mmCIF file of N, CA and C in Angstrom:
data_model
loop_
_atom_site.group_PDB
_atom_site.id
_atom_site.type_symbol
_atom_site.label_atom_id
_atom_site.label_comp_id
_atom_site.label_asym_id
_atom_site.label_seq_id
_atom_site.Cartn_x
_atom_site.Cartn_y
_atom_site.Cartn_z
ATOM 1 N N MET N 94 -20.673 5.740 -4.150
ATOM 2 C CA MET N 94 -21.812 5.899 -3.273
ATOM 3 C C MET N 94 -21.877 7.321 -2.729
ATOM 4 N N ALA N 95 -20.740 7.820 -2.260
ATOM 5 C CA ALA N 95 -20.718 9.176 -1.696
ATOM 6 C C ALA N 95 -21.120 10.201 -2.744
ATOM 7 N N ASN N 96 -20.683 9.996 -3.983
ATOM 8 C CA ASN N 96 -21.033 10.945 -5.039
ATOM 9 C C ASN N 96 -22.538 11.000 -5.271
ATOM 10 N N LYS N 97 -23.210 9.860 -5.209
ATOM 11 C CA LYS N 97 -24.662 9.828 -5.393
ATOM 12 C C LYS N 97 -25.369 10.595 -4.289
ATOM 13 N N VAL N 98 -24.900 10.414 -3.057
ATOM 14 C CA VAL N 98 -25.495 11.109 -1.917
ATOM 15 C C VAL N 98 -25.313 12.617 -2.069
ATOM 16 N N VAL N 99 -24.092 13.029 -2.409
ATOM 17 C CA VAL N 99 -23.809 14.456 -2.584
ATOM 18 C C VAL N 99 -24.690 15.040 -3.668
ATOM 19 N N LYS N 100 -24.788 14.361 -4.783
ATOM 20 C CA LYS N 100 -25.585 14.887 -5.901
ATOM 21 C C LYS N 100 -27.056 15.006 -5.538
ATOM 22 N N SER N 101 -27.588 14.031 -4.809
ATOM 23 C CA SER N 101 -29.008 14.106 -4.481
ATOM 24 C C SER N 101 -29.300 15.157 -3.406
ATOM 25 N N LEU N 102 -28.402 15.300 -2.450
ATOM 26 C CA LEU N 102 -28.639 16.262 -1.374
ATOM 27 C C LEU N 102 -28.340 17.706 -1.773
ATOM 28 N N MET N 103 -27.413 17.905 -2.683
ATOM 29 C CA MET N 103 -26.944 19.250 -2.962
ATOM 30 C C MET N 103 -27.160 19.666 -4.414
ATOM 31 N N SER N 104 -28.109 19.057 -5.066
ATOM 32 C CA SER N 104 -28.311 19.355 -6.485
ATOM 33 C C SER N 104 -28.638 20.823 -6.745
ATOM 34 N N ASN N 105 -29.200 21.521 -5.771
ATOM 35 C CA ASN N 105 -29.537 22.935 -5.937
ATOM 36 C C ASN N 105 -28.405 23.876 -5.526
ATOM 37 N N TYR N 106 -27.325 23.343 -5.001
ATOM 38 C CA TYR N 106 -26.222 24.156 -4.497
ATOM 39 C C TYR N 106 -24.934 23.768 -5.217
ATOM 40 N N GLU N 107 -24.766 24.268 -6.414
ATOM 41 C CA GLU N 107 -23.675 23.847 -7.298
ATOM 42 C C GLU N 107 -22.286 24.073 -6.697
ATOM 43 N N LYS N 108 -22.016 25.250 -6.145
ATOM 44 C CA LYS N 108 -20.691 25.528 -5.586
ATOM 45 C C LYS N 108 -20.388 24.606 -4.414
ATOM 46 N N ALA N 109 -21.340 24.444 -3.524
ATOM 47 C CA ALA N 109 -21.139 23.565 -2.368
ATOM 48 C C ALA N 109 -20.933 22.126 -2.825
ATOM 49 N N MET N 110 -21.694 21.701 -3.821
ATOM 50 C CA MET N 110 -21.591 20.343 -4.324
ATOM 51 C C MET N 110 -20.191 20.088 -4.877
ATOM 52 N N LYS N 111 -19.635 21.039 -5.618
ATOM 53 C CA LYS N 111 -18.289 20.874 -6.172
ATOM 54 C C LYS N 111 -17.256 20.779 -5.057
ATOM 55 N N GLY N 112 -17.412 21.573 -4.017
ATOM 56 C CA GLY N 112 -16.484 21.531 -2.892
ATOM 57 C C GLY N 112 -16.538 20.204 -2.166
ATOM 58 N N VAL N 113 -17.735 19.711 -1.917
ATOM 59 C CA VAL N 113 -17.890 18.435 -1.226
ATOM 60 C C VAL N 113 -17.361 17.302 -2.091
ATOM 61 N N GLU N 114 -17.663 17.318 -3.382
ATOM 62 C CA GLU N 114 -17.166 16.274 -4.275
ATOM 63 C C GLU N 114 -15.644 16.228 -4.285
ATOM 64 N N SER N 115 -15.009 17.400 -4.264
ATOM 65 C CA SER N 115 -13.549 17.422 -4.292
ATOM 66 C C SER N 115 -12.959 16.844 -3.007
ATOM 67 N N VAL N 116 -13.618 17.076 -1.883
ATOM 68 C CA VAL N 116 -13.152 16.529 -0.610
ATOM 69 C C VAL N 116 -13.442 15.037 -0.535
ATOM 70 N N MET N 117 -14.647 14.624 -0.883
ATOM 71 C CA MET N 117 -15.045 13.217 -0.796
ATOM 72 C C MET N 117 -14.260 12.353 -1.772
ATOM 73 N N GLY N 118 -13.900 12.885 -2.896
ATOM 74 C CA GLY N 118 -13.191 12.099 -3.899
ATOM 75 C C GLY N 118 -11.704 12.404 -3.925
ATOM 76 N N GLY N 119 -11.222 13.050 -2.887
ATOM 77 C CA GLY N 119 -9.835 13.492 -2.857
ATOM 78 C C GLY N 119 -8.843 12.395 -2.540
ATOM 79 N N THR N 120 -7.682 12.820 -2.112
ATOM 80 C CA THR N 120 -6.595 11.885 -1.862
ATOM 81 C C THR N 120 -6.875 11.039 -0.623
ATOM 82 N N VAL N 121 -6.292 9.849 -0.617
ATOM 83 C CA VAL N 121 -6.411 8.950 0.528
ATOM 84 C C VAL N 121 -5.420 9.417 1.586
ATOM 85 N N LEU N 122 -5.897 9.548 2.799
ATOM 86 C CA LEU N 122 -5.054 10.042 3.871
ATOM 87 C C LEU N 122 -4.174 8.936 4.443
ATOM 88 N N GLU N 123 -2.990 9.318 4.852
ATOM 89 C CA GLU N 123 -2.092 8.405 5.549
ATOM 90 C C GLU N 123 -2.324 8.640 7.037
ATOM 91 N N TYR N 124 -2.636 7.608 7.762
ATOM 92 C CA TYR N 124 -2.860 7.760 9.184
ATOM 93 C C TYR N 124 -2.020 6.741 9.942
ATOM 94 N N LYS N 125 -1.853 6.956 11.243
ATOM 95 C CA LYS N 125 -0.892 6.193 12.035
ATOM 96 C C LYS N 125 -1.143 4.689 11.992
ATOM 97 N N ALA N 126 -2.375 4.255 12.150
ATOM 98 C CA ALA N 126 -2.676 2.824 12.151
ATOM 99 C C ALA N 126 -2.312 2.190 10.804
ATOM 100 N N LYS N 127 -2.577 2.908 9.743
ATOM 101 C CA LYS N 127 -2.259 2.411 8.406
ATOM 102 C C LYS N 127 -0.741 2.299 8.230
ATOM 103 N N THR N 128 -0.009 3.274 8.721
ATOM 104 C CA THR N 128 1.450 3.254 8.634
ATOM 105 C C THR N 128 2.023 2.093 9.444
ATOM 106 N N ILE N 129 1.511 1.891 10.650
ATOM 107 C CA ILE N 129 1.985 0.802 11.501
ATOM 108 C C ILE N 129 1.701 -0.541 10.841
ATOM 109 N N TYR N 130 0.521 -0.699 10.283
ATOM 110 C CA TYR N 130 0.160 -1.941 9.610
ATOM 111 C C TYR N 130 1.098 -2.209 8.427
ATOM 112 N N ARG N 131 1.315 -1.188 7.603
ATOM 113 C CA ARG N 131 2.167 -1.347 6.426
ATOM 114 C C ARG N 131 3.602 -1.702 6.821
ATOM 115 N N GLU N 132 4.129 -1.008 7.820
ATOM 116 C CA GLU N 132 5.495 -1.280 8.263
ATOM 117 C C GLU N 132 5.601 -2.672 8.874
ATOM 118 N N GLY N 133 4.585 -3.096 9.620
ATOM 119 C CA GLY N 133 4.572 -4.440 10.194
ATOM 120 C C GLY N 133 4.532 -5.505 9.117
ATOM 121 N N SER N 134 3.746 -5.254 8.082
ATOM 122 C CA SER N 134 3.669 -6.199 6.970
ATOM 123 C C SER N 134 5.011 -6.308 6.259
ATOM 124 N N GLU N 135 5.679 -5.178 6.081
ATOM 125 C CA GLU N 135 6.998 -5.185 5.431
ATOM 126 C C GLU N 135 8.012 -5.942 6.280
ATOM 127 N N GLU N 136 7.969 -5.722 7.599
ATOM 128 C CA GLU N 136 8.908 -6.413 8.485
ATOM 129 C C GLU N 136 8.681 -7.924 8.445
ATOM 130 N N THR N 137 7.427 -8.341 8.418
ATOM 131 C CA THR N 137 7.106 -9.766 8.337
ATOM 132 C C THR N 137 7.606 -10.349 7.025
ATOM 133 N N LEU N 138 7.405 -9.637 5.951
ATOM 134 C CA LEU N 138 7.850 -10.111 4.644
ATOM 135 C C LEU N 138 9.367 -10.180 4.575
ATOM 136 N N VAL N 139 10.046 -9.200 5.116
ATOM 137 C CA VAL N 139 11.515 -9.208 5.137
ATOM 138 C C VAL N 139 12.008 -10.401 5.953
ATOM 139 N N GLY N 140 11.366 -10.666 7.094
ATOM 140 C CA GLY N 140 11.732 -11.826 7.902
ATOM 141 C C GLY N 140 11.539 -13.129 7.142
ATOM 142 N N THR N 141 10.455 -13.226 6.405
ATOM 143 C CA THR N 141 10.188 -14.416 5.593
ATOM 144 C C THR N 141 11.243 -14.578 4.514
ATOM 145 N N LEU N 142 11.601 -13.490 3.863
ATOM 146 C CA LEU N 142 12.631 -13.550 2.820
ATOM 147 C C LEU N 142 13.962 -14.035 3.395
ATOM 148 N N LYS N 143 14.325 -13.507 4.563
ATOM 149 C CA LYS N 143 15.588 -13.901 5.190
ATOM 150 C C LYS N 143 15.581 -15.386 5.554
ATOM 151 N N LYS N 144 14.456 -15.881 6.080
ATOM 152 C CA LYS N 144 14.356 -17.293 6.431
ATOM 153 C C LYS N 144 14.447 -18.180 5.196
ATOM 154 N N LEU N 145 13.786 -17.785 4.129
ATOM 155 C CA LEU N 145 13.860 -18.554 2.881
ATOM 156 C C LEU N 145 15.299 -18.624 2.378
ATOM 157 N N MET N 146 15.963 -17.484 2.404
ATOM 158 C CA MET N 146 17.343 -17.427 1.921
ATOM 159 C C MET N 146 18.242 -18.339 2.760
ATOM 160 N N LYS N 147 18.065 -18.283 4.070
ATOM 161 C CA LYS N 147 18.907 -19.078 4.967
ATOM 162 C C LYS N 147 18.580 -20.575 4.869
ATOM 163 N N ASN N 148 17.301 -20.914 4.986
ATOM 164 C CA ASN N 148 16.900 -22.314 5.034
ATOM 165 C C ASN N 148 17.002 -23.043 3.702
ATOM 166 N N LEU N 149 16.792 -22.316 2.613
ATOM 167 C CA LEU N 149 16.860 -22.952 1.298
ATOM 168 C C LEU N 149 18.183 -22.694 0.591
ATOM 169 N N GLY N 150 18.988 -21.820 1.152
ATOM 170 C CA GLY N 150 20.264 -21.491 0.530
ATOM 171 C C GLY N 150 20.108 -20.829 -0.827
ATOM 172 N N ILE N 151 19.138 -19.918 -0.894
ATOM 173 C CA ILE N 151 18.877 -19.234 -2.168
ATOM 174 C C ILE N 151 19.183 -17.748 -2.016
ATOM 175 N N GLY N 152 19.244 -17.063 -3.143
ATOM 176 C CA GLY N 152 19.489 -15.628 -3.155
ATOM 177 C C GLY N 152 18.211 -14.834 -2.959
ATOM 178 N N ILE N 153 18.377 -13.549 -2.781
ATOM 179 C CA ILE N 153 17.242 -12.656 -2.531
ATOM 180 C C ILE N 153 16.259 -12.656 -3.695
ATOM 181 N N ASP N 154 16.765 -12.661 -4.927
ATOM 182 C CA ASP N 154 15.859 -12.639 -6.084
ATOM 183 C C ASP N 154 15.001 -13.896 -6.140
ATOM 184 N N GLN N 155 15.592 -15.038 -5.843
ATOM 185 C CA GLN N 155 14.828 -16.289 -5.850
ATOM 186 C C GLN N 155 13.786 -16.284 -4.738
ATOM 187 N N ALA N 156 14.153 -15.784 -3.574
ATOM 188 C CA ALA N 156 13.212 -15.711 -2.450
ATOM 189 C C ALA N 156 12.036 -14.794 -2.791
ATOM 190 N N MET N 157 12.322 -13.658 -3.406
ATOM 191 C CA MET N 157 11.246 -12.734 -3.778
ATOM 192 C C MET N 157 10.334 -13.352 -4.821
ATOM 193 N N LYS N 158 10.906 -14.106 -5.716
ATOM 194 C CA LYS N 158 10.101 -14.771 -6.739
ATOM 195 C C LYS N 158 9.189 -15.812 -6.095
ATOM 196 N N LEU N 159 9.700 -16.548 -5.096
ATOM 197 C CA LEU N 159 8.893 -17.568 -4.418
ATOM 198 C C LEU N 159 7.672 -16.974 -3.721
ATOM 199 N N VAL N 160 7.835 -15.812 -3.125
ATOM 200 C CA VAL N 160 6.703 -15.186 -2.422
ATOM 201 C C VAL N 160 5.925 -14.226 -3.320
ATOM 202 N N GLU N 161 6.263 -14.247 -4.591
ATOM 203 C CA GLU N 161 5.537 -13.503 -5.631
ATOM 204 C C GLU N 161 5.503 -11.992 -5.410
ATOM 205 N N ILE N 162 6.653 -11.450 -5.054
ATOM 206 C CA ILE N 162 6.792 -9.998 -4.970
ATOM 207 C C ILE N 162 6.936 -9.470 -6.397
ATOM 208 N N PRO N 163 6.211 -8.429 -6.764
ATOM 209 C CA PRO N 163 6.354 -7.860 -8.105
ATOM 210 C C PRO N 163 7.787 -7.380 -8.346
ATOM 211 N N GLU N 164 8.293 -7.621 -9.540
ATOM 212 C CA GLU N 164 9.673 -7.241 -9.856
ATOM 213 C C GLU N 164 9.930 -5.758 -9.655
ATOM 214 N N SER N 165 8.924 -4.939 -9.806
ATOM 215 C CA SER N 165 9.096 -3.497 -9.601
ATOM 216 C C SER N 165 9.434 -3.168 -8.140
ATOM 217 N N ASP N 166 9.113 -4.072 -7.213
ATOM 218 C CA ASP N 166 9.410 -3.861 -5.794
ATOM 219 C C ASP N 166 10.726 -4.494 -5.350
ATOM 220 N N TYR N 167 11.417 -5.199 -6.239
ATOM 221 C CA TYR N 167 12.671 -5.873 -5.884
ATOM 222 C C TYR N 167 13.696 -4.928 -5.251
ATOM 223 N N PRO N 168 13.952 -3.752 -5.841
ATOM 224 C CA PRO N 168 14.960 -2.862 -5.238
ATOM 225 C C PRO N 168 14.624 -2.477 -3.789
ATOM 226 N N LYS N 169 13.359 -2.218 -3.529
ATOM 227 C CA LYS N 169 12.916 -1.839 -2.182
ATOM 228 C C LYS N 169 13.229 -2.967 -1.182
ATOM 229 N N TYR N 170 12.882 -4.191 -1.542
ATOM 230 C CA TYR N 170 13.077 -5.298 -0.613
ATOM 231 C C TYR N 170 14.539 -5.720 -0.514
ATOM 232 N N ARG N 171 15.321 -5.498 -1.565
ATOM 233 C CA ARG N 171 16.765 -5.740 -1.473
ATOM 234 C C ARG N 171 17.367 -4.830 -0.403
ATOM 235 N N ARG N 172 16.962 -3.544 -0.432
ATOM 236 C CA ARG N 172 17.469 -2.583 0.564
ATOM 237 C C ARG N 172 17.032 -2.987 1.968
ATOM 238 N N LEU N 173 15.790 -3.405 2.121
ATOM 239 C CA LEU N 173 15.275 -3.777 3.430
ATOM 240 C C LEU N 173 15.960 -5.028 3.981
ATOM 241 N N VAL N 174 16.219 -5.996 3.117
ATOM 242 C CA VAL N 174 16.878 -7.231 3.558
ATOM 243 C C VAL N 174 18.337 -6.958 3.899
ATOM 244 N N ASP N 175 18.997 -6.143 3.099
ATOM 245 C CA ASP N 175 20.399 -5.832 3.338
ATOM 246 C C ASP N 175 20.580 -4.910 4.539
ATOM 247 N N GLY N 176 19.598 -4.056 4.776
ATOM 248 C CA GLY N 176 19.710 -3.017 5.786
ATOM 249 C C GLY N 176 19.584 -3.541 7.150
#
């Protein structure tokens, strides 16, 4: 959507249009609220994993499989649960 707006408003200003497009389509910023949300979500998930392990008497890999954590994230959550 932003690209369409830029192209229609700045079609006569090629250099400016390229600059705006690079900013509008650039990297996603990390901001404090997003960081807090992500860390809170991780803490909740780690707590859930620990409860599953304790209450069901299962290992970390089985707990991660139950909550459908992608296998590529297993090392990260192993460290978080152990830490």
